[in-house]
Amino acid sequence: MEIVRPQVQLMDTTLRDGEQTQGVSFTPDEKVSIAKALLQSLNVDRIEVASARVSLGEKHAVSSLMQWAEQEHVADRIEILGFVDHTKSVDWITSSGAKVINLLTKGSEKHCTEQLRKTPAQHIADIRETIHYAIEQGLTVNIYLEDWSNGYSDNPDYVYNMINALIDLPIQHYMLPDTLGVMSPDEVHVSLSDMIARYPQQYFDFHPHNDYGLATANALAAAKVGISAIHCTVNCLGERAGNASLAEVAVVLKDKLGIESSINEECIHQISQMIENFSGKITSANAPIIGADVFTQTSGIHADGDNKGGLYQTVLGPERFKRTRTYALGKMSGKASLEKNLEELSIDLSPEQKTKLLERIVTLGDQKAIITPEDLPFIIADLLESKDYSHIELLNCSITSGLNVDSTASIRIRIGDEIYKSAGSGNGGFDAFSMAIQAIMHKVGFDYPNLENYQVRIPPGGKTSALTESFITWQQGDRSFRTRGVSSNQVFAGVQATMRMLNKLLHETITA
């Protein structure tokens, strides 16, 4: 039977469990900044920010955060992992100013007997001792049943006995972790249904991991049976395959179960980028909700459908997350994709120009997977400037470069009906090409102009894969003129600008 709660708390553990990601360690200042953003901007219900007794820097971060939290009246939403060590963890937490301890206990009999080398009765006695001391010091107590998923599967009586032995204590949340990410949604449904039915007065949290890629599905299954809270991290940070994604869980609960969370969806992407910057862990471009490409349509068919009635749009729209939908340009593009991008740039072209532009985009798409909106003005300017001269054509060009050696170029060109071959070397790929092409042009009696200025640029914010625009200024006699080349290869942008110059001058000679 499904018992969907009207609201399920989300507890974010990016700053504690997420910091167990390989290579991730937040500085104290970063921790404070992230915690404030999670609580204020994103409005997460609770956050777990540290483990007791880890380091002095960790304690300073917690103390600084708690001073702010007291002023903002959110101190009870900040939790610290503590250990069954009687006074040590409790004293560390209270001296930092924190108010809530998440006590790490053994939810698996194997962990109890083989790792602690204690009987269940001894472990329970230690837990009660630590909890009593924590309560005396004024802390709110939650407990983790570490490796609960395996513990319940191997010996559910061990789990029942532990809760029975602690149920008289004022424990706020019993946290049930799938520590090794071994559960399936069906297993979550069966085990959590049992736990909730046996202890209907207790609040249970579910703490999923993503080892099988099932963390979000397991969180959904937990919510269906009436779990009180689900633990997540931003960007799926966490040990091994990570934890459940906060963005995915929040959105899935809302859209699939009608559960309204406290999360401010408009800040999800912003917080994701913040964590990406501080952690150094790049989020996959196709990660649901937060990925760079998830609101980009690549197929021209999809753009056409959106134009004709939003046929490829869902409630999972970018506007919810303060993002925008884009239509990628490349070899899969159609007229609708191009129209969408031209509309966004407020550029009006004739039907003939649009046809030529689309042909150019598809050709470039064979060399470069995606043409960005930032690339488009370069291509348009190049298209509008170009003339259909073909007095000279570059049939083949191979350029090689190396460290501390001259670059070389081997070319084959057509001038009129004649084919010419040449090679050259120089200080860089473009210089080598220039030597090769000049050798041919001098051979046919062409007065090669002087290169006066050479400029290369990529679009603002462009990446290494961005299109390159090359401007070359030429000097011939008393006049100076400029040609442009656009290519996904920086050297060949200059090559294209050079070929355009040669066609221009040859045309002037022929028509004079």
Short mmCIF file of C-alpha atoms in Angstrom, two decimals:
data_model
loop_
_atom_site.label_atom_id
_atom_site.label_comp_id
_atom_site.label_asym_id
_atom_site.label_seq_id
_atom_site.Cartn_x
_atom_site.Cartn_y
_atom_site.Cartn_z
CA MET A 1 0.00 0.00 0.00
CA GLU A 2 1.25 3.47 -0.87
CA ILE A 3 1.28 6.13 1.86
CA VAL A 4 2.49 9.29 0.15
CA ARG A 5 3.17 12.01 2.68
CA PRO A 6 1.96 15.52 1.69
CA GLN A 7 5.52 16.72 2.18
CA VAL A 8 8.82 14.90 2.39
CA GLN A 9 11.78 16.68 3.90
CA LEU A 10 14.97 16.90 1.86
CA MET A 11 18.20 16.74 3.82
CA ASP A 12 21.28 17.79 1.87
CA THR A 13 24.57 16.17 2.86
CA THR A 14 26.82 17.67 0.19
CA LEU A 15 29.10 19.16 2.84
CA ARG A 16 29.48 15.89 4.75
CA ASP A 17 28.82 12.78 2.65
CA GLY A 18 29.45 14.68 -0.59
CA GLU A 19 32.91 15.60 0.63
CA GLN A 20 33.77 11.90 0.55
CA THR A 21 33.93 12.22 -3.24
CA GLN A 22 37.42 11.38 -4.46
CA GLY A 23 39.45 14.60 -4.70
CA VAL A 24 36.86 16.90 -3.08
CA SER A 25 37.68 18.95 0.01
CA PHE A 26 35.90 22.22 0.69
CA THR A 27 37.75 24.97 2.53
CA PRO A 28 36.11 26.40 5.68
CA ASP A 29 35.06 29.55 3.79
CA GLU A 30 33.62 27.47 0.94
CA LYS A 31 31.66 25.36 3.41
CA VAL A 32 30.10 28.42 5.01
CA SER A 33 29.20 29.92 1.60
CA ILE A 34 27.65 26.67 0.37
CA ALA A 35 25.70 26.12 3.59
CA LYS A 36 24.23 29.61 3.45
CA ALA A 37 23.22 29.13 -0.20
CA LEU A 38 21.60 25.77 0.54
CA LEU A 39 19.58 27.10 3.46
CA GLN A 40 18.66 30.57 2.20
CA SER A 41 18.64 30.53 -1.61
CA LEU A 42 17.69 26.89 -2.25
CA ASN A 43 15.75 26.56 1.02
CA VAL A 44 16.67 22.93 1.78
CA ASP A 45 14.90 21.65 4.91
CA ARG A 46 18.04 20.42 6.65
CA ILE A 47 21.75 20.18 5.89
CA GLU A 48 24.51 17.95 7.23
CA VAL A 49 27.73 19.92 7.17
CA ALA A 50 30.56 18.03 8.87
CA SER A 51 31.82 15.05 10.82
CA ALA A 52 32.86 15.58 14.42
CA ARG A 53 36.55 15.48 15.34
CA VAL A 54 37.79 15.55 11.72
CA SER A 55 39.98 18.66 11.86
CA LEU A 56 40.46 22.05 13.43
CA GLY A 57 39.54 23.71 10.13
CA GLU A 58 36.28 21.76 10.08
CA LYS A 59 35.46 22.98 13.56
CA HIS A 60 36.20 26.59 12.64
CA ALA A 61 33.88 26.27 9.63
CA VAL A 62 31.06 24.88 11.80
CA SER A 63 31.56 27.57 14.45
CA SER A 64 31.45 30.35 11.87
CA LEU A 65 28.37 28.84 10.25
CA MET A 66 26.57 28.42 13.58
CA GLN A 67 27.16 32.06 14.54
CA TRP A 68 25.40 33.08 11.34
CA ALA A 69 22.70 30.42 11.79
CA GLU A 70 21.81 31.67 15.28
CA GLN A 71 21.27 35.17 13.90
CA GLU A 72 19.11 33.81 11.07
CA HIS A 73 17.20 31.40 13.34
CA VAL A 74 18.16 28.31 11.30
CA ALA A 75 20.50 26.60 13.78
CA ASP A 76 18.15 23.64 14.21
CA ARG A 77 18.41 22.88 10.46
CA ILE A 78 22.17 22.22 10.63
CA GLU A 79 23.35 18.74 11.59
CA ILE A 80 26.74 17.18 12.43
CA LEU A 81 27.73 13.53 12.13
CA GLY A 82 28.90 12.15 15.46
CA PHE A 83 30.24 8.82 16.65
CA VAL A 84 29.44 6.40 19.48
CA ASP A 85 32.32 7.61 21.65
CA HIS A 86 30.42 8.79 24.75
CA THR A 87 31.60 12.39 25.29
CA LYS A 88 34.12 13.08 22.53
CA SER A 89 31.87 13.78 19.53
CA VAL A 90 29.23 15.46 21.68
CA ASP A 91 31.79 17.82 23.22
CA TRP A 92 33.21 18.66 19.77
CA ILE A 93 29.73 19.44 18.45
CA THR A 94 28.56 21.50 21.42
CA SER A 95 31.79 23.51 21.54
CA SER A 96 31.31 24.41 17.87
CA GLY A 97 27.86 25.81 18.65
CA ALA A 98 25.91 23.13 16.72
CA LYS A 99 22.57 21.85 18.03
CA VAL A 100 21.96 18.53 16.26
CA ILE A 101 23.97 15.29 16.29
CA ASN A 102 23.47 12.54 13.69
CA LEU A 103 24.86 9.60 15.63
CA LEU A 104 26.50 6.92 13.45
CA THR A 105 25.54 3.48 14.74
CA LYS A 106 25.82 0.05 13.18
CA GLY A 107 22.65 -1.00 11.36
CA SER A 108 24.20 -4.29 10.30
CA GLU A 109 25.03 -7.15 12.65
CA LYS A 110 28.16 -7.91 10.63
CA HIS A 111 29.41 -4.35 11.10
CA CYS A 112 28.69 -4.60 14.80
CA THR A 113 30.42 -7.90 15.46
CA GLU A 114 33.21 -7.80 12.86
CA GLN A 115 34.15 -4.10 12.72
CA LEU A 116 33.43 -3.04 16.31
CA ARG A 117 34.20 -6.51 17.73
CA LYS A 118 31.22 -6.07 20.07
CA THR A 119 27.97 -7.90 20.74
CA PRO A 120 24.72 -6.15 19.79
CA ALA A 121 23.97 -5.68 23.50
CA GLN A 122 27.34 -3.98 24.08
CA HIS A 123 26.85 -1.70 21.08
CA ILE A 124 23.36 -0.71 22.24
CA ALA A 125 24.71 0.08 25.70
CA ASP A 126 27.36 2.34 24.17
CA ILE A 127 24.75 4.06 21.99
CA ARG A 128 22.46 4.74 24.96
CA GLU A 129 25.37 6.14 26.95
CA THR A 130 26.31 8.55 24.16
CA ILE A 131 22.69 9.60 23.56
CA HIS A 132 22.08 10.28 27.26
CA TYR A 133 25.17 12.49 27.36
CA ALA A 134 24.12 14.31 24.17
CA ILE A 135 20.69 15.03 25.61
CA GLU A 136 22.25 16.30 28.85
CA GLN A 137 24.30 18.73 26.74
CA GLY A 138 21.15 20.00 25.03
CA LEU A 139 21.62 18.36 21.63
CA THR A 140 18.84 17.07 19.41
CA VAL A 141 19.60 13.47 18.47
CA ASN A 142 19.12 11.61 15.19
CA ILE A 143 20.74 8.23 14.56
CA TYR A 144 22.14 6.61 11.44
CA LEU A 145 21.82 2.82 11.16
CA GLU A 146 24.89 2.40 8.97
CA ASP A 147 24.61 -0.31 6.29
CA TRP A 148 20.94 -0.71 7.20
CA SER A 149 20.06 -2.09 3.73
CA ASN A 150 22.40 -5.06 4.12
CA GLY A 151 21.63 -5.34 7.84
CA TYR A 152 17.90 -5.60 7.19
CA SER A 153 18.41 -8.08 4.35
CA ASP A 154 20.79 -10.29 6.34
CA ASN A 155 19.04 -10.22 9.72
CA PRO A 156 16.00 -7.94 10.16
CA ASP A 157 15.66 -9.00 13.80
CA TYR A 158 18.96 -7.25 14.53
CA VAL A 159 17.48 -4.00 13.20
CA TYR A 160 14.19 -4.46 15.09
CA ASN A 161 16.03 -5.22 18.34
CA MET A 162 18.14 -2.10 18.01
CA ILE A 163 15.15 0.18 17.51
CA ASN A 164 13.22 -1.57 20.28
CA ALA A 165 16.13 -0.96 22.62
CA LEU A 166 16.27 2.76 21.79
CA ILE A 167 12.63 3.64 21.24
CA ASP A 168 12.20 5.05 24.74
CA LEU A 169 14.80 7.75 23.98
CA PRO A 170 13.88 11.10 22.35
CA ILE A 171 15.41 10.28 18.96
CA GLN A 172 14.00 12.60 16.27
CA HIS A 173 14.92 10.72 13.10
CA TYR A 174 16.01 7.14 12.46
CA MET A 175 18.18 7.38 9.33
CA LEU A 176 18.17 4.26 7.15
CA PRO A 177 21.11 4.27 4.70
CA ASP A 178 21.57 2.15 1.64
CA THR A 179 25.26 2.64 2.39
CA LEU A 180 26.59 0.56 -0.50
CA GLY A 181 23.82 1.40 -2.98
CA VAL A 182 22.66 -2.21 -3.30
CA MET A 183 18.88 -1.77 -3.23
CA SER A 184 16.29 -1.80 -6.00
CA PRO A 185 12.98 0.12 -5.86
CA ASP A 186 11.10 -3.10 -5.08
CA GLU A 187 13.43 -3.86 -2.18
CA VAL A 188 13.06 -0.30 -0.90
CA HIS A 189 9.28 -0.65 -1.06
CA VAL A 190 9.20 -3.93 0.89
CA SER A 191 11.73 -3.03 3.57
CA LEU A 192 10.61 0.54 4.26
CA SER A 193 6.93 -0.46 4.26
CA ASP A 194 7.80 -2.95 6.99
CA MET A 195 9.79 -0.42 9.03
CA ILE A 196 7.09 2.25 8.85
CA ALA A 197 4.30 -0.24 9.67
CA ARG A 198 6.20 -1.61 12.69
CA TYR A 199 7.06 1.82 14.06
CA PRO A 200 4.31 4.19 12.88
CA GLN A 201 5.15 6.84 15.50
CA GLN A 202 8.79 7.19 14.42
CA TYR A 203 10.27 9.43 11.74
CA PHE A 204 12.43 7.55 9.23
CA ASP A 205 14.91 9.10 6.77
CA PHE A 206 16.12 7.24 3.70
CA HIS A 207 19.74 7.75 2.61
CA PRO A 208 20.27 6.28 -0.91
CA HIS A 209 23.49 5.78 -2.86
CA ASN A 210 23.77 5.51 -6.63
CA ASP A 211 25.99 2.49 -7.27
CA TYR A 212 23.42 0.86 -9.57
CA GLY A 213 22.17 4.19 -10.93
CA LEU A 214 18.96 3.69 -8.94
CA ALA A 215 19.26 6.39 -6.28
CA THR A 216 16.48 8.62 -7.65
CA ALA A 217 14.20 5.64 -8.37
CA ASN A 218 14.81 4.34 -4.84
CA ALA A 219 14.04 7.77 -3.39
CA LEU A 220 10.76 7.77 -5.32
CA ALA A 221 9.93 4.31 -3.95
CA ALA A 222 10.71 5.50 -0.42
CA ALA A 223 8.41 8.51 -0.78
CA LYS A 224 5.59 6.27 -2.04
CA VAL A 225 5.58 4.24 1.18
CA GLY A 226 5.60 7.29 3.45
CA ILE A 227 9.22 8.04 4.32
CA SER A 228 9.66 11.28 6.29
CA ALA A 229 12.86 12.55 4.70
CA ILE A 230 15.28 11.73 1.88
CA HIS A 231 18.99 12.52 1.91
CA CYS A 232 20.58 13.98 -1.23
CA THR A 233 23.62 15.85 -2.48
CA VAL A 234 24.08 18.54 -5.09
CA ASN A 235 25.46 17.17 -8.38
CA CYS A 236 25.32 13.59 -7.00
CA LEU A 237 28.53 14.13 -5.04
CA GLY A 238 29.45 11.24 -2.76
CA GLU A 239 31.65 8.20 -2.41
CA ARG A 240 31.98 5.82 -5.37
CA ALA A 241 29.02 6.52 -7.71
CA GLY A 242 27.71 9.25 -5.42
CA ASN A 243 24.46 9.94 -3.62
CA ALA A 244 20.98 10.78 -4.88
CA SER A 245 20.80 14.01 -6.86
CA LEU A 246 19.03 16.78 -4.95
CA ALA A 247 17.77 18.31 -8.22
CA GLU A 248 16.38 15.02 -9.53
CA VAL A 249 14.72 14.00 -6.28
CA ALA A 250 13.07 17.39 -5.68
CA VAL A 251 11.68 17.58 -9.22
CA VAL A 252 10.59 13.91 -9.40
CA LEU A 253 8.73 14.13 -6.09
CA LYS A 254 6.86 17.19 -7.31
CA ASP A 255 6.08 16.05 -10.85
CA LYS A 256 5.45 12.34 -10.26
CA LEU A 257 3.95 12.25 -6.76
CA GLY A 258 2.59 15.78 -6.33
CA ILE A 259 4.78 16.33 -3.28
CA GLU A 260 5.61 20.00 -2.85
CA SER A 261 9.06 20.40 -1.33
CA SER A 262 10.53 23.54 0.18
CA ILE A 263 13.08 23.77 -2.66
CA ASN A 264 13.32 26.99 -4.67
CA GLU A 265 13.64 25.47 -8.14
CA GLU A 266 14.93 28.69 -9.69
CA CYS A 267 18.13 28.37 -7.66
CA ILE A 268 18.88 24.70 -8.45
CA HIS A 269 21.14 25.42 -11.43
CA GLN A 270 22.88 28.30 -9.70
CA ILE A 271 23.74 26.16 -6.66
CA SER A 272 24.84 23.32 -8.94
CA GLN A 273 27.34 25.62 -10.67
CA MET A 274 28.56 26.89 -7.31
CA ILE A 275 29.26 23.33 -6.12
CA GLU A 276 30.88 22.51 -9.46
CA ASN A 277 33.27 25.45 -9.06
CA PHE A 278 34.16 24.75 -5.44
CA SER A 279 34.46 20.96 -5.80
CA GLY A 280 36.30 20.94 -9.13
CA LYS A 281 34.02 18.10 -10.25
CA ILE A 282 32.51 18.91 -13.65
CA THR A 283 28.86 17.94 -14.02
CA SER A 284 28.02 15.84 -17.07
CA ALA A 285 26.47 17.96 -19.83
CA ASN A 286 23.51 15.58 -20.05
CA ALA A 287 22.84 15.36 -16.29
CA PRO A 288 19.07 15.75 -15.73
CA ILE A 289 17.92 19.23 -14.66
CA ILE A 290 21.42 20.69 -14.17
CA GLY A 291 23.41 19.59 -17.25
CA ALA A 292 24.55 22.18 -19.79
CA ASP A 293 22.80 20.45 -22.70
CA VAL A 294 19.54 19.20 -21.20
CA PHE A 295 17.47 22.07 -22.56
CA THR A 296 19.07 22.04 -26.00
CA GLN A 297 17.20 20.60 -28.98
CA THR A 298 19.56 19.27 -31.66
CA SER A 299 17.16 17.72 -34.15
CA GLY A 300 15.57 19.98 -36.72
CA ILE A 301 12.40 17.89 -36.44
CA HIS A 302 12.12 18.82 -32.76
CA ALA A 303 12.58 22.52 -33.49
CA ASP A 304 9.90 22.29 -36.17
CA GLY A 305 7.51 20.60 -33.74
CA ASP A 306 8.13 23.28 -31.12
CA ASN A 307 7.46 25.97 -33.72
CA LYS A 308 4.15 24.36 -34.62
CA GLY A 309 2.82 23.90 -31.11
CA GLY A 310 5.43 23.05 -28.50
CA LEU A 311 5.24 19.39 -29.46
CA TYR A 312 8.60 18.51 -27.90
CA GLN A 313 8.20 20.49 -24.68
CA THR A 314 7.15 19.08 -21.30
CA VAL A 315 6.49 20.35 -17.78
CA LEU A 316 10.23 19.84 -17.31
CA GLY A 317 10.85 23.18 -18.98
CA PRO A 318 13.93 25.38 -18.57
CA GLU A 319 11.92 28.35 -17.29
CA ARG A 320 11.26 26.50 -14.01
CA PHE A 321 14.98 26.54 -13.30
CA LYS A 322 15.70 30.06 -14.58
CA ARG A 323 17.27 28.61 -17.73
CA THR A 324 16.51 28.95 -21.44
CA ARG A 325 15.84 26.49 -24.23
CA THR A 326 18.32 26.53 -27.10
CA TYR A 327 18.31 24.95 -30.54
CA ALA A 328 21.68 23.53 -31.53
CA LEU A 329 23.04 24.04 -35.03
CA GLY A 330 24.95 21.33 -36.86
CA LYS A 331 24.54 18.61 -39.44
CA MET A 332 21.20 17.59 -37.86
CA SER A 333 19.81 21.11 -38.20
CA GLY A 334 16.77 22.03 -40.24
CA LYS A 335 15.13 25.29 -41.20
CA ALA A 336 13.23 25.47 -37.91
CA SER A 337 16.41 25.28 -35.81
CA LEU A 338 17.96 28.04 -37.86
CA GLU A 339 14.81 30.18 -37.62
CA LYS A 340 14.81 29.83 -33.82
CA ASN A 341 18.40 31.03 -33.57
CA LEU A 342 17.96 33.90 -36.04
CA GLU A 343 14.89 35.01 -34.11
CA GLU A 344 16.87 34.99 -30.86
CA LEU A 345 19.59 37.15 -32.48
CA SER A 346 17.02 39.45 -34.18
CA ILE A 347 18.66 38.78 -37.56
CA ASP A 348 16.54 38.88 -40.73
CA LEU A 349 17.80 37.11 -43.85
CA SER A 350 16.28 36.44 -47.25
CA PRO A 351 15.11 32.90 -48.07
CA GLU A 352 18.09 32.48 -50.41
CA GLN A 353 20.51 33.60 -47.70
CA LYS A 354 18.91 31.24 -45.19
CA THR A 355 19.31 28.33 -47.60
CA LYS A 356 22.99 29.11 -48.14
CA LEU A 357 23.50 29.64 -44.41
CA LEU A 358 21.92 26.28 -43.58
CA GLU A 359 24.13 24.56 -46.18
CA ARG A 360 27.18 26.16 -44.59
CA ILE A 361 26.08 25.10 -41.09
CA VAL A 362 25.55 21.49 -42.17
CA THR A 363 28.98 21.46 -43.85
CA LEU A 364 30.61 22.84 -40.72
CA GLY A 365 28.66 20.34 -38.65
CA ASP A 366 30.54 17.53 -40.38
CA GLN A 367 33.75 19.05 -39.00
CA LYS A 368 32.41 20.30 -35.65
CA ALA A 369 29.53 18.60 -33.85
CA ILE A 370 27.68 21.70 -32.67
CA ILE A 371 27.57 25.27 -33.90
CA THR A 372 26.75 27.53 -30.96
CA PRO A 373 24.57 30.65 -31.11
CA GLU A 374 27.77 32.61 -30.47
CA ASP A 375 29.29 31.12 -33.63
CA LEU A 376 26.35 32.09 -35.81
CA PRO A 377 27.15 35.81 -36.33
CA PHE A 378 30.61 34.81 -37.60
CA ILE A 379 29.12 32.47 -40.18
CA ILE A 380 26.50 35.00 -41.25
CA ALA A 381 29.05 37.80 -41.65
CA ASP A 382 31.28 35.48 -43.63
CA LEU A 383 28.38 34.40 -45.83
CA LEU A 384 27.22 37.94 -46.56
CA GLU A 385 30.73 39.09 -47.38
CA SER A 386 31.66 36.18 -49.64
CA LYS A 387 31.39 36.18 -53.43
CA ASP A 388 30.99 33.07 -55.55
CA TYR A 389 34.40 33.39 -57.21
CA SER A 390 36.20 30.15 -57.96
CA HIS A 391 39.17 31.25 -60.05
CA ILE A 392 41.42 29.48 -57.56
CA GLU A 393 40.46 26.49 -55.40
CA LEU A 394 42.29 24.72 -52.61
CA LEU A 395 41.90 21.03 -53.43
CA ASN A 396 44.03 19.59 -50.66
CA CYS A 397 46.10 20.96 -47.78
CA SER A 398 48.08 19.11 -45.12
CA ILE A 399 49.78 21.11 -42.37
CA THR A 400 51.94 19.65 -39.61
CA SER A 401 53.44 21.37 -36.57
CA GLY A 402 55.77 20.24 -33.82
CA LEU A 403 57.65 21.52 -30.80
CA ASN A 404 60.98 23.24 -31.64
CA VAL A 405 60.73 22.30 -35.33
CA ASP A 406 59.48 24.20 -38.36
CA SER A 407 55.91 23.60 -39.46
CA THR A 408 55.38 22.20 -42.93
CA ALA A 409 52.55 22.47 -45.46
CA SER A 410 51.78 20.46 -48.57
CA ILE A 411 49.08 21.83 -50.88
CA ARG A 412 47.34 21.10 -54.16
CA ILE A 413 45.37 23.87 -55.87
CA ARG A 414 43.48 24.56 -59.05
CA ILE A 415 43.95 27.84 -60.96
CA GLY A 416 41.55 27.94 -63.89
CA ASP A 417 41.89 24.48 -65.43
CA GLU A 418 45.46 23.83 -64.24
CA ILE A 419 46.46 21.84 -61.13
CA TYR A 420 49.53 22.87 -59.11
CA LYS A 421 51.33 21.30 -56.16
CA SER A 422 53.69 22.90 -53.69
CA ALA A 423 55.21 22.55 -50.24
CA GLY A 424 56.54 25.05 -47.76
CA SER A 425 57.91 25.36 -44.23
CA GLY A 426 57.77 28.18 -41.75
CA ASN A 427 57.33 29.38 -38.21
CA GLY A 428 53.86 27.96 -37.66
CA GLY A 429 51.20 26.31 -39.77
CA PHE A 430 49.91 29.46 -41.45
CA ASP A 431 53.42 30.66 -42.30
CA ALA A 432 54.18 27.27 -43.88
CA PHE A 433 50.98 27.46 -45.95
CA SER A 434 51.87 31.02 -47.03
CA MET A 435 55.29 29.89 -48.29
CA ALA A 436 53.69 27.07 -50.28
CA ILE A 437 50.95 29.17 -51.87
CA GLN A 438 53.30 32.06 -52.67
CA ALA A 439 55.65 29.70 -54.51
CA ILE A 440 52.81 28.71 -56.85
CA MET A 441 51.49 32.27 -57.32
CA HIS A 442 54.94 33.63 -58.14
CA LYS A 443 55.37 30.82 -60.63
CA VAL A 444 52.24 31.92 -62.53
CA GLY A 445 53.31 35.61 -62.44
CA PHE A 446 50.89 36.75 -59.72
CA ASP A 447 51.86 39.86 -57.75
CA TYR A 448 51.33 38.56 -54.22
CA PRO A 449 50.29 41.33 -51.77
CA ASN A 450 51.96 41.99 -48.43
CA LEU A 451 50.29 40.78 -45.27
CA GLU A 452 49.81 43.92 -43.18
CA ASN A 453 47.82 42.63 -40.21
CA TYR A 454 46.50 39.26 -38.99
CA GLN A 455 43.77 38.97 -36.35
CA VAL A 456 42.11 35.89 -34.92
CA ARG A 457 39.18 35.78 -32.52
CA ILE A 458 36.61 33.37 -31.14
CA PRO A 459 33.11 34.25 -29.86
CA PRO A 460 32.81 35.78 -26.36
CA GLY A 461 32.87 32.97 -23.84
CA GLY A 462 33.82 30.57 -26.61
CA LYS A 463 35.35 27.21 -25.82
CA THR A 464 38.28 25.49 -27.47
CA SER A 465 35.84 23.96 -29.97
CA ALA A 466 34.41 27.36 -30.98
CA LEU A 467 34.52 28.61 -34.53
CA THR A 468 37.46 30.89 -35.30
CA GLU A 469 37.19 34.10 -37.26
CA SER A 470 40.32 35.35 -38.98
CA PHE A 471 40.75 38.87 -40.42
CA ILE A 472 43.76 39.53 -42.65
CA THR A 473 44.60 43.00 -43.91
CA TRP A 474 46.51 43.03 -47.21
CA GLN A 475 48.59 45.79 -48.79
CA GLN A 476 48.78 45.98 -52.58
CA GLY A 477 50.36 49.10 -53.99
CA ASP A 478 48.58 52.12 -52.56
CA ARG A 479 45.51 50.30 -51.37
CA SER A 480 44.73 48.24 -48.29
CA PHE A 481 41.90 45.74 -48.05
CA ARG A 482 40.72 43.02 -45.66
CA THR A 483 39.41 39.48 -46.08
CA ARG A 484 37.75 37.18 -43.60
CA GLY A 485 37.88 33.42 -42.99
CA VAL A 486 35.73 31.31 -40.66
CA SER A 487 36.62 27.77 -39.68
CA SER A 488 36.57 25.40 -36.73
CA ASN A 489 40.37 25.22 -37.17
CA GLN A 490 42.33 28.37 -36.30
CA VAL A 491 44.98 27.88 -38.98
CA PHE A 492 42.44 27.12 -41.69
CA ALA A 493 40.51 30.27 -40.85
CA GLY A 494 43.62 32.13 -42.01
CA VAL A 495 43.94 29.82 -45.02
CA GLN A 496 40.33 30.57 -45.97
CA ALA A 497 40.92 34.33 -45.67
CA THR A 498 43.97 33.95 -47.94
CA MET A 499 42.06 32.00 -50.59
CA ARG A 500 39.36 34.66 -50.53
CA MET A 501 42.03 37.33 -51.14
CA LEU A 502 43.44 35.41 -54.11
CA ASN A 503 40.01 34.92 -55.68
CA LYS A 504 39.24 38.60 -55.23
CA LEU A 505 42.45 39.76 -56.91
CA LEU A 506 42.25 37.18 -59.72
CA HIS A 507 38.67 38.26 -60.44
CA GLU A 508 39.75 41.89 -60.64
CA THR A 509 42.52 40.92 -63.09
CA ILE A 510 40.18 38.87 -65.28
CA THR A 511 37.45 41.52 -65.40
CA ALA A 512 39.78 44.51 -65.83
#
